[in-house]
PDB file of C-alpha atoms in Angstrom:
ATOM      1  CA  UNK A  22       7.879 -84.122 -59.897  1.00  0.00           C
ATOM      2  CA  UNK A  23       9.488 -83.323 -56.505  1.00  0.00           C
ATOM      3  CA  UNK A  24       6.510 -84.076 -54.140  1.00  0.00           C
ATOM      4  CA  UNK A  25       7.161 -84.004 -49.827  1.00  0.00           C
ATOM      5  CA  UNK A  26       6.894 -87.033 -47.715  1.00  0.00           C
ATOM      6  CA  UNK A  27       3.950 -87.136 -45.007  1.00  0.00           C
ATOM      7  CA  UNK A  28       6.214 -85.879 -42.285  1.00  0.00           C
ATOM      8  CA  UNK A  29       7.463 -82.865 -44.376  1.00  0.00           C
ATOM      9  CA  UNK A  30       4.135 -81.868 -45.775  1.00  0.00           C
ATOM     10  CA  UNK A  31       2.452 -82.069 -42.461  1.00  0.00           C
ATOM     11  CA  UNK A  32       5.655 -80.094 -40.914  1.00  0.00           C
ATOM     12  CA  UNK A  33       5.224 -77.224 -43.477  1.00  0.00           C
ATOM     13  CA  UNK A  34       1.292 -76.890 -43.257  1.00  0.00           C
ATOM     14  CA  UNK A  35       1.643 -76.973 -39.188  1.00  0.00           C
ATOM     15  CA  UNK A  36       4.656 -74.373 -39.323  1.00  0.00           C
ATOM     16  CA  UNK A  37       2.331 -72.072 -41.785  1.00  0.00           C
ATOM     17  CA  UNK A  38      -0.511 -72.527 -39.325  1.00  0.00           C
ATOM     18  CA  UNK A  39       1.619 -71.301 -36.603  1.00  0.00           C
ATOM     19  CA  UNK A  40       3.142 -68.425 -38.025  1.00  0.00           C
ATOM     20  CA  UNK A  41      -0.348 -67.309 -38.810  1.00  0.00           C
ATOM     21  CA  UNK A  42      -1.249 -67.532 -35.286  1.00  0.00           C
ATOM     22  CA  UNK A  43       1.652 -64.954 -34.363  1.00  0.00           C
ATOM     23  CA  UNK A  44       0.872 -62.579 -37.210  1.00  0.00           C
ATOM     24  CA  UNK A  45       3.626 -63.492 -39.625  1.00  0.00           C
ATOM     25  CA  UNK A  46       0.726 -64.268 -42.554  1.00  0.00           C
ATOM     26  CA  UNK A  47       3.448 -63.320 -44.986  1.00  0.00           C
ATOM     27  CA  UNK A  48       6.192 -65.956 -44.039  1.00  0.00           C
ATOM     28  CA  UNK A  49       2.791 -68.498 -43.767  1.00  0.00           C
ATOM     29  CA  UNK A  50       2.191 -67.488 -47.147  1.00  0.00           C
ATOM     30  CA  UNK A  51       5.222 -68.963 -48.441  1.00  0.00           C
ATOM     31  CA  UNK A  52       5.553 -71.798 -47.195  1.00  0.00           C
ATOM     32  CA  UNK A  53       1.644 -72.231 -48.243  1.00  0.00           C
ATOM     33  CA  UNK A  54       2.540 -71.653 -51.967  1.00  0.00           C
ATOM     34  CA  UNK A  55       5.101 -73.816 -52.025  1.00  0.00           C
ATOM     35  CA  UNK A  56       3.484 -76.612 -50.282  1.00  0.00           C
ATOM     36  CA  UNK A  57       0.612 -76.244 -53.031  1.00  0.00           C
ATOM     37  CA  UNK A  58       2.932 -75.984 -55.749  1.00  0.00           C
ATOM     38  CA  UNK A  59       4.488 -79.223 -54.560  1.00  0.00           C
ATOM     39  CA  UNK A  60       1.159 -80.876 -54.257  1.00  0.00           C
ATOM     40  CA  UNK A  61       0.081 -79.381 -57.342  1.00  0.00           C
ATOM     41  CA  UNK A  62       3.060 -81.026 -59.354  1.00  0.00           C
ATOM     42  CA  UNK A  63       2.928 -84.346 -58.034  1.00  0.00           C
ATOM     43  CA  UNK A  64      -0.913 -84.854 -58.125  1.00  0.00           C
ATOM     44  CA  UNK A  65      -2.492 -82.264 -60.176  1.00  0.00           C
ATOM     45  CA  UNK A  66      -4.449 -79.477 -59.468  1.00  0.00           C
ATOM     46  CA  UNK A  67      -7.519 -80.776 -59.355  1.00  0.00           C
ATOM     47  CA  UNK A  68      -6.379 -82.952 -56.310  1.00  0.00           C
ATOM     48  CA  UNK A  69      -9.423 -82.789 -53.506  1.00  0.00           C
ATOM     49  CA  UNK A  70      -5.866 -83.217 -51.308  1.00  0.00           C
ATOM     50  CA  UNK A  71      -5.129 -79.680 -52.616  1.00  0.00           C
ATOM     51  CA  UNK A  72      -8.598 -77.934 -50.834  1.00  0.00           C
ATOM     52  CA  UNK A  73      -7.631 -77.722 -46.997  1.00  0.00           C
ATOM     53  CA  UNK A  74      -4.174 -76.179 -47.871  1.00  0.00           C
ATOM     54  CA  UNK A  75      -5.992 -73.967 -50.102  1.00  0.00           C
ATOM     55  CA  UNK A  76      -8.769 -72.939 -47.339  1.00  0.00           C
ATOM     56  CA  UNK A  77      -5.837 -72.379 -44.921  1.00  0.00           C
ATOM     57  CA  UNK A  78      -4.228 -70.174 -48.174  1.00  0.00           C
ATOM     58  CA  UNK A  79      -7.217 -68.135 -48.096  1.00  0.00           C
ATOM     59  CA  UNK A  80      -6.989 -67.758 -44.539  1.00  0.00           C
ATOM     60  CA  UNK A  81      -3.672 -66.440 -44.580  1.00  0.00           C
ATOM     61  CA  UNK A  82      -4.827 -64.367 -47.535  1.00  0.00           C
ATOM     62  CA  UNK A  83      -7.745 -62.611 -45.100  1.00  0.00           C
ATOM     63  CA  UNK A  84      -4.595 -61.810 -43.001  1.00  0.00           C
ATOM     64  CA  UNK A  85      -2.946 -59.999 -45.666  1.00  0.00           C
ATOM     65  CA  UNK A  86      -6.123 -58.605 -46.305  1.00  0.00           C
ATOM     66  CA  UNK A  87      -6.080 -59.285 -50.026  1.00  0.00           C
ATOM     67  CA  UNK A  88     -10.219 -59.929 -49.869  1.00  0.00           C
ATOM     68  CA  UNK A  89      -9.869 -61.091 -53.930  1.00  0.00           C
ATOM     69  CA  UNK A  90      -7.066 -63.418 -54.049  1.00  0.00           C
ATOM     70  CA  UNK A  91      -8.905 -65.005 -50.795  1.00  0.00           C
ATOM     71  CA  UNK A  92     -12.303 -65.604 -52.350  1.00  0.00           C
ATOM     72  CA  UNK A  93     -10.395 -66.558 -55.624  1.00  0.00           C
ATOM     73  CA  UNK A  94      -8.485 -69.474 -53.875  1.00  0.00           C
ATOM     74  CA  UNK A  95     -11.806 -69.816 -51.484  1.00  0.00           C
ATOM     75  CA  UNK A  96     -13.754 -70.586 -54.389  1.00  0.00           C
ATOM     76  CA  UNK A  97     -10.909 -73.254 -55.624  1.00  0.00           C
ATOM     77  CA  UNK A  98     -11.028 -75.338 -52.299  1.00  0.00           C
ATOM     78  CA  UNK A  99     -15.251 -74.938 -52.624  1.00  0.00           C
ATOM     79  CA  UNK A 100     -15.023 -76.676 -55.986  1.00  0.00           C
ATOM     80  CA  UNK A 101     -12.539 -79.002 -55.268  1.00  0.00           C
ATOM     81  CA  UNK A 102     -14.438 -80.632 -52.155  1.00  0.00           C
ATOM     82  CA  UNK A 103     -17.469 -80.108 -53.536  1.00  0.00           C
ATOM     83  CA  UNK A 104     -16.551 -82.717 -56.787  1.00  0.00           C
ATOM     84  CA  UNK A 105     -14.985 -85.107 -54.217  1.00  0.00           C
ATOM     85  CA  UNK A 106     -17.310 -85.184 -51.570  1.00  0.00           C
ATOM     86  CA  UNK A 107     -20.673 -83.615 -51.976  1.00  0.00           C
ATOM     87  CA  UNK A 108     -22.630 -80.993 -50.968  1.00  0.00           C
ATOM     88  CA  UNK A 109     -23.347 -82.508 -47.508  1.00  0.00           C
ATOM     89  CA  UNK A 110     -19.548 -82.760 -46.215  1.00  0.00           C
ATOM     90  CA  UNK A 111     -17.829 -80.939 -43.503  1.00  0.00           C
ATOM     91  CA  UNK A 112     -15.377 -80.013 -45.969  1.00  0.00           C
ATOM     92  CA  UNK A 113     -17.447 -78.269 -47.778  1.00  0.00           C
ATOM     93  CA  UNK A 114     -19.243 -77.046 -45.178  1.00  0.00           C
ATOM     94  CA  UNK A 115     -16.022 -75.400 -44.224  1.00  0.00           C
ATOM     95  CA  UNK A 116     -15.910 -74.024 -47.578  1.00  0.00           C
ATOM     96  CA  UNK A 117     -18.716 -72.478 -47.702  1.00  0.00           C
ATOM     97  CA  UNK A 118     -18.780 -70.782 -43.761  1.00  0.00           C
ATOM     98  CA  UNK A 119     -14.764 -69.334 -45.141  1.00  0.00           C
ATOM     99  CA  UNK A 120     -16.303 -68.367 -48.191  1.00  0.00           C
ATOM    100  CA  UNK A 121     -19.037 -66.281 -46.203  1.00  0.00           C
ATOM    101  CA  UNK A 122     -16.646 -64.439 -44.213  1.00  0.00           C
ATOM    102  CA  UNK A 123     -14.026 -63.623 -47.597  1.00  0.00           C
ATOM    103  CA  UNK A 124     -17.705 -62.177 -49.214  1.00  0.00           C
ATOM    104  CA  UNK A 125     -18.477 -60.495 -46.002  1.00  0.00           C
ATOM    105  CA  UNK A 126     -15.167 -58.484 -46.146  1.00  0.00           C
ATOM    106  CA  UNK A 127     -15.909 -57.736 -49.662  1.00  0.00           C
ATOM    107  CA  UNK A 128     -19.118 -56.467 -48.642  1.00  0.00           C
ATOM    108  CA  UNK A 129     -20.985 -58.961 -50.579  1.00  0.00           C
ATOM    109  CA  UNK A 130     -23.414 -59.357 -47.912  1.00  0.00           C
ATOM    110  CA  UNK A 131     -26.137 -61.350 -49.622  1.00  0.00           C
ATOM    111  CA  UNK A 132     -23.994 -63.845 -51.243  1.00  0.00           C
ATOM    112  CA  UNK A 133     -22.223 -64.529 -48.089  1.00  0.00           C
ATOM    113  CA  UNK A 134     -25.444 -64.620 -45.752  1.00  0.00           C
ATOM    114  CA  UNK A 135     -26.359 -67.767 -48.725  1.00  0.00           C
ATOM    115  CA  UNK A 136     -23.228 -69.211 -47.682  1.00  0.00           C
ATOM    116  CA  UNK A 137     -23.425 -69.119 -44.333  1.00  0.00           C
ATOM    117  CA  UNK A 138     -27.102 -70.330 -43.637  1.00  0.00           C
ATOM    118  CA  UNK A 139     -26.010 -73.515 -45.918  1.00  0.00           C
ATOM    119  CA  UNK A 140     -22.744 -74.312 -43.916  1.00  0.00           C
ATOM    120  CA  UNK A 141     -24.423 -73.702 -40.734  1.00  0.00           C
ATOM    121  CA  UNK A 142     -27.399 -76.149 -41.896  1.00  0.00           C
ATOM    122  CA  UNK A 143     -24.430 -79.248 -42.565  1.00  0.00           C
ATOM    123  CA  UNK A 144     -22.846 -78.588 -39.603  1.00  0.00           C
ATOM    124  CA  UNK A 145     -25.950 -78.451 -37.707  1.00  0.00           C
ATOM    125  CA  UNK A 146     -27.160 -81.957 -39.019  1.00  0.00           C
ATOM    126  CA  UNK A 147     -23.641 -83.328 -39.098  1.00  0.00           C
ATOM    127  CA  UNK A 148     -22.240 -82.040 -36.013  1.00  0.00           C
ATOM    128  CA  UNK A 149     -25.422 -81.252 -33.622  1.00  0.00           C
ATOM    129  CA  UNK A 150     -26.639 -77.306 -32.892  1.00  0.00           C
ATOM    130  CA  UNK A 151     -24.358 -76.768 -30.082  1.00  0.00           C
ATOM    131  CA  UNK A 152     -20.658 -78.352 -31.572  1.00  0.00           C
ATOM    132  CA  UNK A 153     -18.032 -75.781 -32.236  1.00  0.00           C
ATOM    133  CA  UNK A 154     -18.024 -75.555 -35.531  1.00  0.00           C
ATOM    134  CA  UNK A 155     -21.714 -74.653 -35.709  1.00  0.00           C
ATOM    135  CA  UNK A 156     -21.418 -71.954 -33.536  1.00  0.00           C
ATOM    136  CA  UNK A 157     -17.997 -70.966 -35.471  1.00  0.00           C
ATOM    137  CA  UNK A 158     -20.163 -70.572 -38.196  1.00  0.00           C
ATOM    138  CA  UNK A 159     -22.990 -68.938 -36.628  1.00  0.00           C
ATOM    139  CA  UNK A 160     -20.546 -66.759 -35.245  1.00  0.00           C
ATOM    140  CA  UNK A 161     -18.998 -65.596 -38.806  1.00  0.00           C
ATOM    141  CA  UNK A 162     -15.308 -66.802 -37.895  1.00  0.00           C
ATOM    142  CA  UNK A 163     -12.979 -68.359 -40.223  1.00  0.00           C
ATOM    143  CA  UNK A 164     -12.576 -72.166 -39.735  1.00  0.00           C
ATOM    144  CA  UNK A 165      -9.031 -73.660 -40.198  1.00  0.00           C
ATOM    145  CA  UNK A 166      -8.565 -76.845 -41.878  1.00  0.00           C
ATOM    146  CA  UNK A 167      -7.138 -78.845 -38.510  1.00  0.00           C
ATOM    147  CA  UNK A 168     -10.539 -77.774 -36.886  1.00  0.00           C
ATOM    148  CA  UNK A 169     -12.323 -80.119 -39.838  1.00  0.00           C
ATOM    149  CA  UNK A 170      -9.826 -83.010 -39.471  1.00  0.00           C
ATOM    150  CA  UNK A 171     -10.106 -83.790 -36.212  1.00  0.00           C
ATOM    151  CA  UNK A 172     -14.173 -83.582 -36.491  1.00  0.00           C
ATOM    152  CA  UNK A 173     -14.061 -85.956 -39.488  1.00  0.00           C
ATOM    153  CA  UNK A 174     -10.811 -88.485 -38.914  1.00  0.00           C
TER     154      UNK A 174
END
């Protein structure tokens, strides 16, 4: 299986990032579904390497405001981190705060309220009260994956 270099894989999730930031969440969008497919083929779908594209999917998907493909590919990353890392991760902490604010939109409100009090409570004893991805999380917002990376490499 065809499967990108570092560079290239890194190059495609930034340029998806970006074009979400200007509101082009469809061109994002495929460039995000090929970059999974890619990653998917070469190590399998059930790759924790798969989750943060997939949380930035999701994202992308809240842009196109398709609420149910977001919390279905929300739900994927959850798992995904969840098996590789534990409940107590920043990843998943991630997970869960993105999940809150797909279920929110969906009107789910006591599912995502769940959510959120448990990804506020890791980033709280991970991060400190006051850190930016606690109050991200406090304040409902979806988290992109770079915000995680740079808190946890």
């Amino acid at each position: 299986a065809l499967k990108l270099d570092p560079v290239s894989r890194l190059t495609t999730w930034n340029l998806a990032i970006m074009l979400n930031i200007v509101g082009q969440a469809q061109e994002a969008r495929v460039h995000l579904e090929n970059l999974i497919e890619r990653e998917e083929n070469a190590f399998g779908r059930n790759a924790a390497r798969l989750a943060p594209y997939l949380n930035d999917y999701a994202g992308t998907m809240i842009a196109l405001e398709d609420y149910e493909a977001a919390k279905k590919i929300g739900v994927r990353a959850l798992e995904l981190d969840k098996a590789a890392f534990g409940m107590d991760h920043l990843y998943v902490a991630r997970d869960l705060s993105n999940l809150a604010v797909i279920l929110s939109k969906l009107g789910d409100n006591q599912n995502a309220a769940q959510y959120q009090s448990q990804a506020i409570d890791v980033f709280t004893q991970r991060c400190g009260p006051d850190h930016e991805l606690t109050r991200f999380a406090r304040k409902g917002q979806f988290i992109p994956s770079m915000c995680i990376r740079m808190n946890v490499e």
